[in-house]
Amino acid sequence: MLFEKYQSVIEDAQHANQLRGFYSHYPEHPKAYGEDAMAKGEDAFKKLLNHPFEALLQEEATGWEGEEISPYTLENLGVTYPILPVGTLVSQSIRGAGQWSDTPVQERAALLVESLEKIKERFFEIAYATMHTTGQSFMMSFQASGPHAADRALEAIAMGFQELTRFPAEVNWTKPMGKSAITLEKTFRPMPKGTGVVIGCSTFPVWNSMPGIYADLVTGNPVIVKPHPGAVLPIAIVVAEIQKTLRENGQDPHLCQLAADTAGHLIAKKLCNHPLVKLIDYTGGTAFGNYVESIPDKTVFTEKAGVNSVILDSVENMRDVAENLAFSACLYSGQMCTAPQNFFIPASGVGTPQNNLSYEEVVAQIKEAVAALVSNPKMGAGTLGAIQNEKTLERAKAVTQEQTGIALQGDAVPNAAFTHARTFSPTLLETDAASHELYEQEFFGPVIVLIRTKDTAESVRLAKQMAEKHGAITCAAYTTRPDVMAVITREMNAVFAPVTFNLTGYIWVNQHAAFSDFHVTGGNPAGNAGFTDPMFVVNRFVWVGNRIMKTGV
Amino acid sequence: MLFEKYQSVIEDAQHANQLRGFYSHYPEHPKAYGEDAMAKGEDAFKKLLNHPFEALLQEEATGWEGEEISPYTLENLGVTYPILPVGTLVSQSIRGAGQWSDTPVQERAALLVESLEKIKERFFEIAYATMHTTGQSFMMSFQASGPHAADRALEAIAMGFQELTRFPAEVNWTKPMGKSAITLEKTFRPMPKGTGVVIGCSTFPVWNSMPGIYADLVTGNPVIVKPHPGAVLPIAIVVAEIQKTLRENGQDPHLCQLAADTAGHLIAKKLCNHPLVKLIDYTGGTAFGNYVESIPDKTVFTEKAGVNSVILDSVENMRDVAENLAFSACLYSGQMCTAPQNFFIPASGVGTPQNNLSYEEVVAQIKEAVAALVSNPKMGAGTLGAIQNEKTLERAKAVTQEQTGIALQGDAVPNAAFTHARTFSPTLLETDAASHELYEQEFFGPVIVLIRTKDTAESVRLAKQMAEKHGAITCAAYTTRPDVMAVITREMNAVFAPVTFNLTGYIWVNQHAAFSDFHVTGGNPAGNAGFTDPMFVVNRFVWVGNRIMKTGV
């Protein structure tokens, strides 16, 4: 039995989910995976280029298409994927659904952990595929699409396992009736809702999709994985390994299919509206996210856009804070859903243990820290990575042309390893609290807005308003005053935005750790669900209780 | 601290929720409440009649209205309730919300149990109020609106308590970083989503509303209780006791308000659409239920209509089965959401250990059992109770005029205690499988449809189809063949309908026991949620995690 092999992995993960302290099953350092793993991975990745991706076990392709372009080389990857009609995808998905649903949850969960172990063998290949589709640096590609994504998948498996085994499968219910009694034998079955669709984004094609994929599967549902046409390869490798594991264990590989499409013929809408599709996980822009949430009779989990704030009140050391924030904002050129965008700074400045730094000094230090990081030959290009697509680049460029109050002009940053890389460093805009229309927009990409406020109370009010109106996944706050910390916590939490206080050094607000941080609260417009709280799994199945008369009066 | 007083009650209920065996906190027998409790309750009820209901602690009434009519006397109860504008209700609801949300869950849960203890003191009063608004018999009124409703409320409190205390309030997260480490202090706060509205129905004004009311409150949300204008008094007493308990414990009584309205000026739509209303619990007809589910940005829990089936395959003793089904169908004149309506009987008859009973014999036995129960002077009137409203009566009468194939004609049944009671006994229609359009309707009230099918396979196919298309809350099946039992279970569970097998004697398919049976699965059109599975509570709040830097590198 597969369960015995992975029982301790599942139990440890379940325990970690409960404790929410530090835990990881897959080491985040590439070195932990052996000396030659990186070179082998790069080699395997290169072999995939300019070929049809034939590792999938799914049938009935009507064509092969692919249009991924590396943000580092601006060249087409040349990989094509099977194209399947929506009707075919859905009907194939349910073919093995009965057997999957009837498989004991212990075996389902163990099979899914086994698939993660197979995926682990391809972490480096997936990393290169992520790098050359998303524009992330190699290190971020490796961590986000490799160990961090696998940990989040394991977290979803463990949370699902716990919920599915929460009630007894069978119980005798005996009601005393005076001198006699009535006994019913009751069974409780967690029934999967039906086929799921997981719609991926172009920037985190693996990390943002794996929780939904594994949550669907562990709760007994088939899943159709619809990647962004610009970032297919990394998740295609994941799907191929899941399919292989399914087949090896006597399950239908179509329980997890890849639904590749092209920019000219997008299928997400049709897929979501198929009557047999019951579950939808979506990561991406707000407009389509709101549309998906509005489709009747679907259970929908979304992560949409948001505007993340930084509230600067008082600090121990402004240079440390500026460096930490500069790194957060530069990381992957601000293309993270957790990246800070709006920095609220009081006109009266920011207090420190020594003195009060004026507003201008604070702005100058942030600007210097960003400029120093961008121009650092060892750090700059690697931290920024590349811009995933032309639109993001154009938006960043437009800011430098259209806006006034530019504190720091963004520009292309040379990348020694990739001379054609699509790069752009952060533009820092300076404005005041009155200019709502400017900082209410989400500038997805390398744009930071520094906002001069009357005082911290106004900063908090505006950050709260932004989170309530436009959503927020993170909020970074800096204060040395306990009463201010309490106010910021209360106000931001009231609009379901989590707050991270006083980060400096090698830890950044952008990071949400599996087994500890819930990613997206589900309470504001940034999304209606999060990785992986109980809601993320319990809404994928329903409890059905049957009763059989045993003895009566 | 109130928690110490009720800790064991909450823990026992939580334990019972897990085990799902027999458990009740409030005895279901009126005798358990003392010799004179009934007389005192009736007296208290009578004192409420023909007066304004002044026990509520809510402010800003703009008028007093009431239009309840007793189905037993056909007289107006003469009780009026404060009418408050929707805007006032909502703004009053949030006044004390911050304090309520900040109150530790232990204290919130204990306060809510205390409110149940106060409600217990008024079980008999509530029973008479239920009887004279819904038309239920006294015994059903007592049990459904008293101990059974209180048990379901306690179940919701316990499930909420468990989920809200599921993760540590505070944890140190220490990430090893080579020779050093980074520590973040993390806090996890379950944040209530916001004001809830609980819309009640005219037949089970207490039982169907208390789980939503208590689930909202235990998860930290204020709640506005919008009863059906025809059945206000029983839940008004409940709200008054909750308000009293809130005030006694230093909370704002407006955390739980009564939103009475009148048939001429219904406020449910306006209430549900108020932007500050975040949670909606609804019991009632399908059309409005579907509408409520479609309102954007609300978390909605519905119990709508359904068509419940009986599948007759083979039995130990047909007379026992017929008597059990007759009672189920007659109980409260079929005005229960769990009442069986469509009886599928194979043309080849029903097997017994002795012989095969022909289809005609089975129909005859069901008909006889219903007729015998209805005409039984000790049982008939009490089992049937009264018809809640004229529309239900008219629909039942229309069936006897419009339909052919009437196996048993329904009619008024004299009630010795209430000569003006609005009564009607079940009409039995006989039809065949082809007459879909007939038995696809929900005949809410005293109508049973006997459907002649080709065989059990067809019975199962049709029952499944009805559940999938129109919803089902229960399915009663009778078979002595294990393979048939397995098929019925598989097929009905696939459309999220629970099956109860082979009930005879003093237990009926209509009954769903707290702490054991989930009421409504949430998977078919009969409703999207059920009492009280984890989903019913976790969707009412969101987890927000905050992080504070402690030590870094």
Coordinates of C-alpha atoms in Angstrom, one line a residue, chain A residues 17-23 28 102 148 159 162-163 166-168 171-177 182 184 186 188-189 191-194 293 297 474 485 489-490 493-494 496-514 516-518 520-523 533-535 538-539 542-549 552-553, chain B residues 17-23 28 102 148 159 162-163 166-168 171-177 182 184 186 188-189 191-194 293 297 474 485 489-490 493-494 496-514 516-518 520-523 533-535 538-539 542-549 552-553:
Chain A
N17 CA -0.4 22.8 9.3
Q18 CA -1.8 22.8 12.8
L19 CA 1.3 24.2 14.5
R20 CA 2.0 26.8 11.8
G21 CA 5.6 27.2 12.9
F22 CA 8.5 26.8 10.5
Y23 CA 8.3 23.6 8.4
E28 CA 14.7 25.3 -0.7
D102 CA -14.0 5.5 -4.5
H148 CA 8.0 26.1 -2.3
M159 CA -5.3 19.8 4.9
Q162 CA -7.5 16.0 7.6
E163 CA -10.9 17.2 6.5
R166 CA -12.5 14.2 10.1
F167 CA -15.7 12.2 10.8
P168 CA -16.0 8.5 11.3
V171 CA -20.9 4.8 13.3
N172 CA -23.8 3.2 15.2
W173 CA -26.3 5.7 16.4
T174 CA -28.4 4.3 19.2
K175 CA -31.3 6.4 20.5
P176 CA -32.7 5.3 23.9
M177 CA -36.5 4.8 23.8
I182 CA -33.3 2.2 18.1
L184 CA -29.1 3.1 12.9
K186 CA -24.7 5.6 9.7
F188 CA -20.4 9.5 6.3
R189 CA -19.0 9.9 2.8
M191 CA -18.3 13.3 -2.0
P192 CA -16.3 15.2 -4.5
K193 CA -18.2 18.1 -6.2
G194 CA -17.0 17.3 -9.7
E293 CA -16.9 34.5 -9.5
D297 CA -23.5 27.0 -9.7
T474 CA 0.2 42.1 2.0
M485 CA 1.2 48.7 15.9
T489 CA -3.2 45.7 13.0
R490 CA -6.8 46.5 13.9
N493 CA -7.2 43.3 9.7
A494 CA -10.7 44.9 9.6
F496 CA -8.8 41.4 5.9
A497 CA -5.3 42.5 5.0
P498 CA -2.5 40.8 7.0
V499 CA 0.3 43.1 8.3
T500 CA 4.0 42.3 8.6
F501 CA 5.9 44.6 10.9
N502 CA 9.5 45.8 10.9
L503 CA 11.1 43.4 8.5
T504 CA 14.8 44.0 7.9
G505 CA 17.6 41.7 6.6
Y506 CA 17.1 38.5 4.7
I507 CA 13.3 38.2 4.9
W508 CA 10.8 40.1 2.9
V509 CA 7.1 40.9 3.0
N510 CA 6.7 39.2 -0.5
Q511 CA 7.3 35.8 1.0
H512 CA 4.4 33.6 2.3
A513 CA 5.7 30.4 3.8
A514 CA 3.8 27.1 3.4
S516 CA 2.5 28.8 8.3
D517 CA 1.3 31.8 6.3
F518 CA -2.1 31.7 4.7
V520 CA -4.6 35.7 0.5
T521 CA -7.2 35.9 3.2
G522 CA -10.2 35.7 1.0
G523 CA -11.8 38.7 2.7
D533 CA -7.0 27.4 5.0
P534 CA -9.8 24.9 5.8
M535 CA -12.2 26.7 3.5
V538 CA -13.9 21.9 2.6
N539 CA -15.7 23.7 -0.3
V542 CA -19.8 17.7 0.5
W543 CA -20.6 15.3 3.3
V544 CA -23.3 12.8 2.5
G545 CA -24.6 10.7 5.4
N546 CA -26.5 7.4 4.8
R547 CA -28.5 5.5 7.4
I548 CA -29.5 1.9 7.7
M549 CA -32.0 0.6 10.2
G552 CA -35.9 -0.7 16.2
V553 CA -38.9 -0.7 18.4
Chain B
N17 CA -19.9 16.6 16.7
Q18 CA -16.8 14.5 16.1
L19 CA -18.3 11.2 17.0
R20 CA -21.6 11.7 15.3
G21 CA -23.3 9.1 17.5
F22 CA -26.4 9.8 19.5
Y23 CA -26.2 12.9 21.6
E28 CA -36.8 16.1 23.8
D102 CA -12.7 41.3 20.1
H148 CA -34.1 20.0 18.7
M159 CA -18.4 23.6 15.4
Q162 CA -13.6 24.2 17.2
E163 CA -12.8 26.0 13.9
R166 CA -8.1 25.5 15.4
F167 CA -4.8 27.4 14.9
P168 CA -2.6 28.9 17.6
V171 CA 3.4 31.2 17.3
N172 CA 7.1 31.9 16.9
W173 CA 8.3 31.0 13.4
T174 CA 12.0 30.4 13.3
K175 CA 13.7 29.8 10.0
P176 CA 17.2 28.4 10.2
M177 CA 19.6 30.4 8.0
I182 CA 15.2 34.5 11.6
L184 CA 8.9 36.1 13.3
K186 CA 3.0 35.3 14.1
F188 CA -3.6 34.2 13.6
R189 CA -6.9 35.9 13.9
M191 CA -11.9 37.8 11.5
P192 CA -15.7 37.8 11.1
K193 CA -16.9 38.7 7.6
G194 CA -19.6 41.2 8.7
E293 CA -27.3 33.0 -4.2
D297 CA -20.0 39.6 -2.9
T474 CA -33.8 12.9 1.9
M485 CA -28.5 -1.2 -1.5
T489 CA -26.3 4.4 -2.2
R490 CA -23.9 5.0 -5.1
N493 CA -24.9 9.9 -3.3
A494 CA -23.6 10.8 -6.7
F496 CA -25.5 14.4 -3.1
A497 CA -28.7 12.9 -1.8
P498 CA -28.4 10.9 1.5
V499 CA -30.2 7.6 1.7
T500 CA -32.0 6.1 4.6
F501 CA -32.7 2.4 4.4
N502 CA -35.4 0.2 5.8
L503 CA -36.9 2.4 8.5
T504 CA -39.8 0.9 10.4
G505 CA -41.3 1.6 13.8
Y506 CA -40.8 4.8 15.7
I507 CA -38.2 6.5 13.5
W508 CA -38.8 8.3 10.3
V509 CA -36.9 9.6 7.3
N510 CA -38.0 13.1 8.1
Q511 CA -35.9 13.3 11.2
H512 CA -32.3 14.6 11.1
A513 CA -30.7 14.4 14.5
A514 CA -28.3 17.2 15.7
S516 CA -25.1 13.3 13.9
D517 CA -27.0 13.9 10.7
F518 CA -25.9 16.7 8.4
V520 CA -29.0 19.2 3.6
T521 CA -25.7 18.2 1.9
G522 CA -25.2 21.4 -0.1
G523 CA -24.5 19.5 -3.3
D533 CA -20.8 20.7 8.6
P534 CA -17.4 22.5 8.8
M535 CA -18.3 24.5 5.6
V538 CA -15.6 28.3 8.1
N539 CA -17.2 30.4 5.3
V542 CA -11.4 34.6 7.3
W543 CA -8.1 33.8 8.8
V544 CA -5.8 36.8 8.9
G545 CA -2.1 36.3 9.9
N546 CA 0.1 39.0 11.2
R547 CA 3.9 38.9 11.5
I548 CA 6.3 40.8 13.6
M549 CA 10.1 40.6 13.2
G552 CA 16.9 38.5 12.1
V553 CA 20.2 38.2 10.3

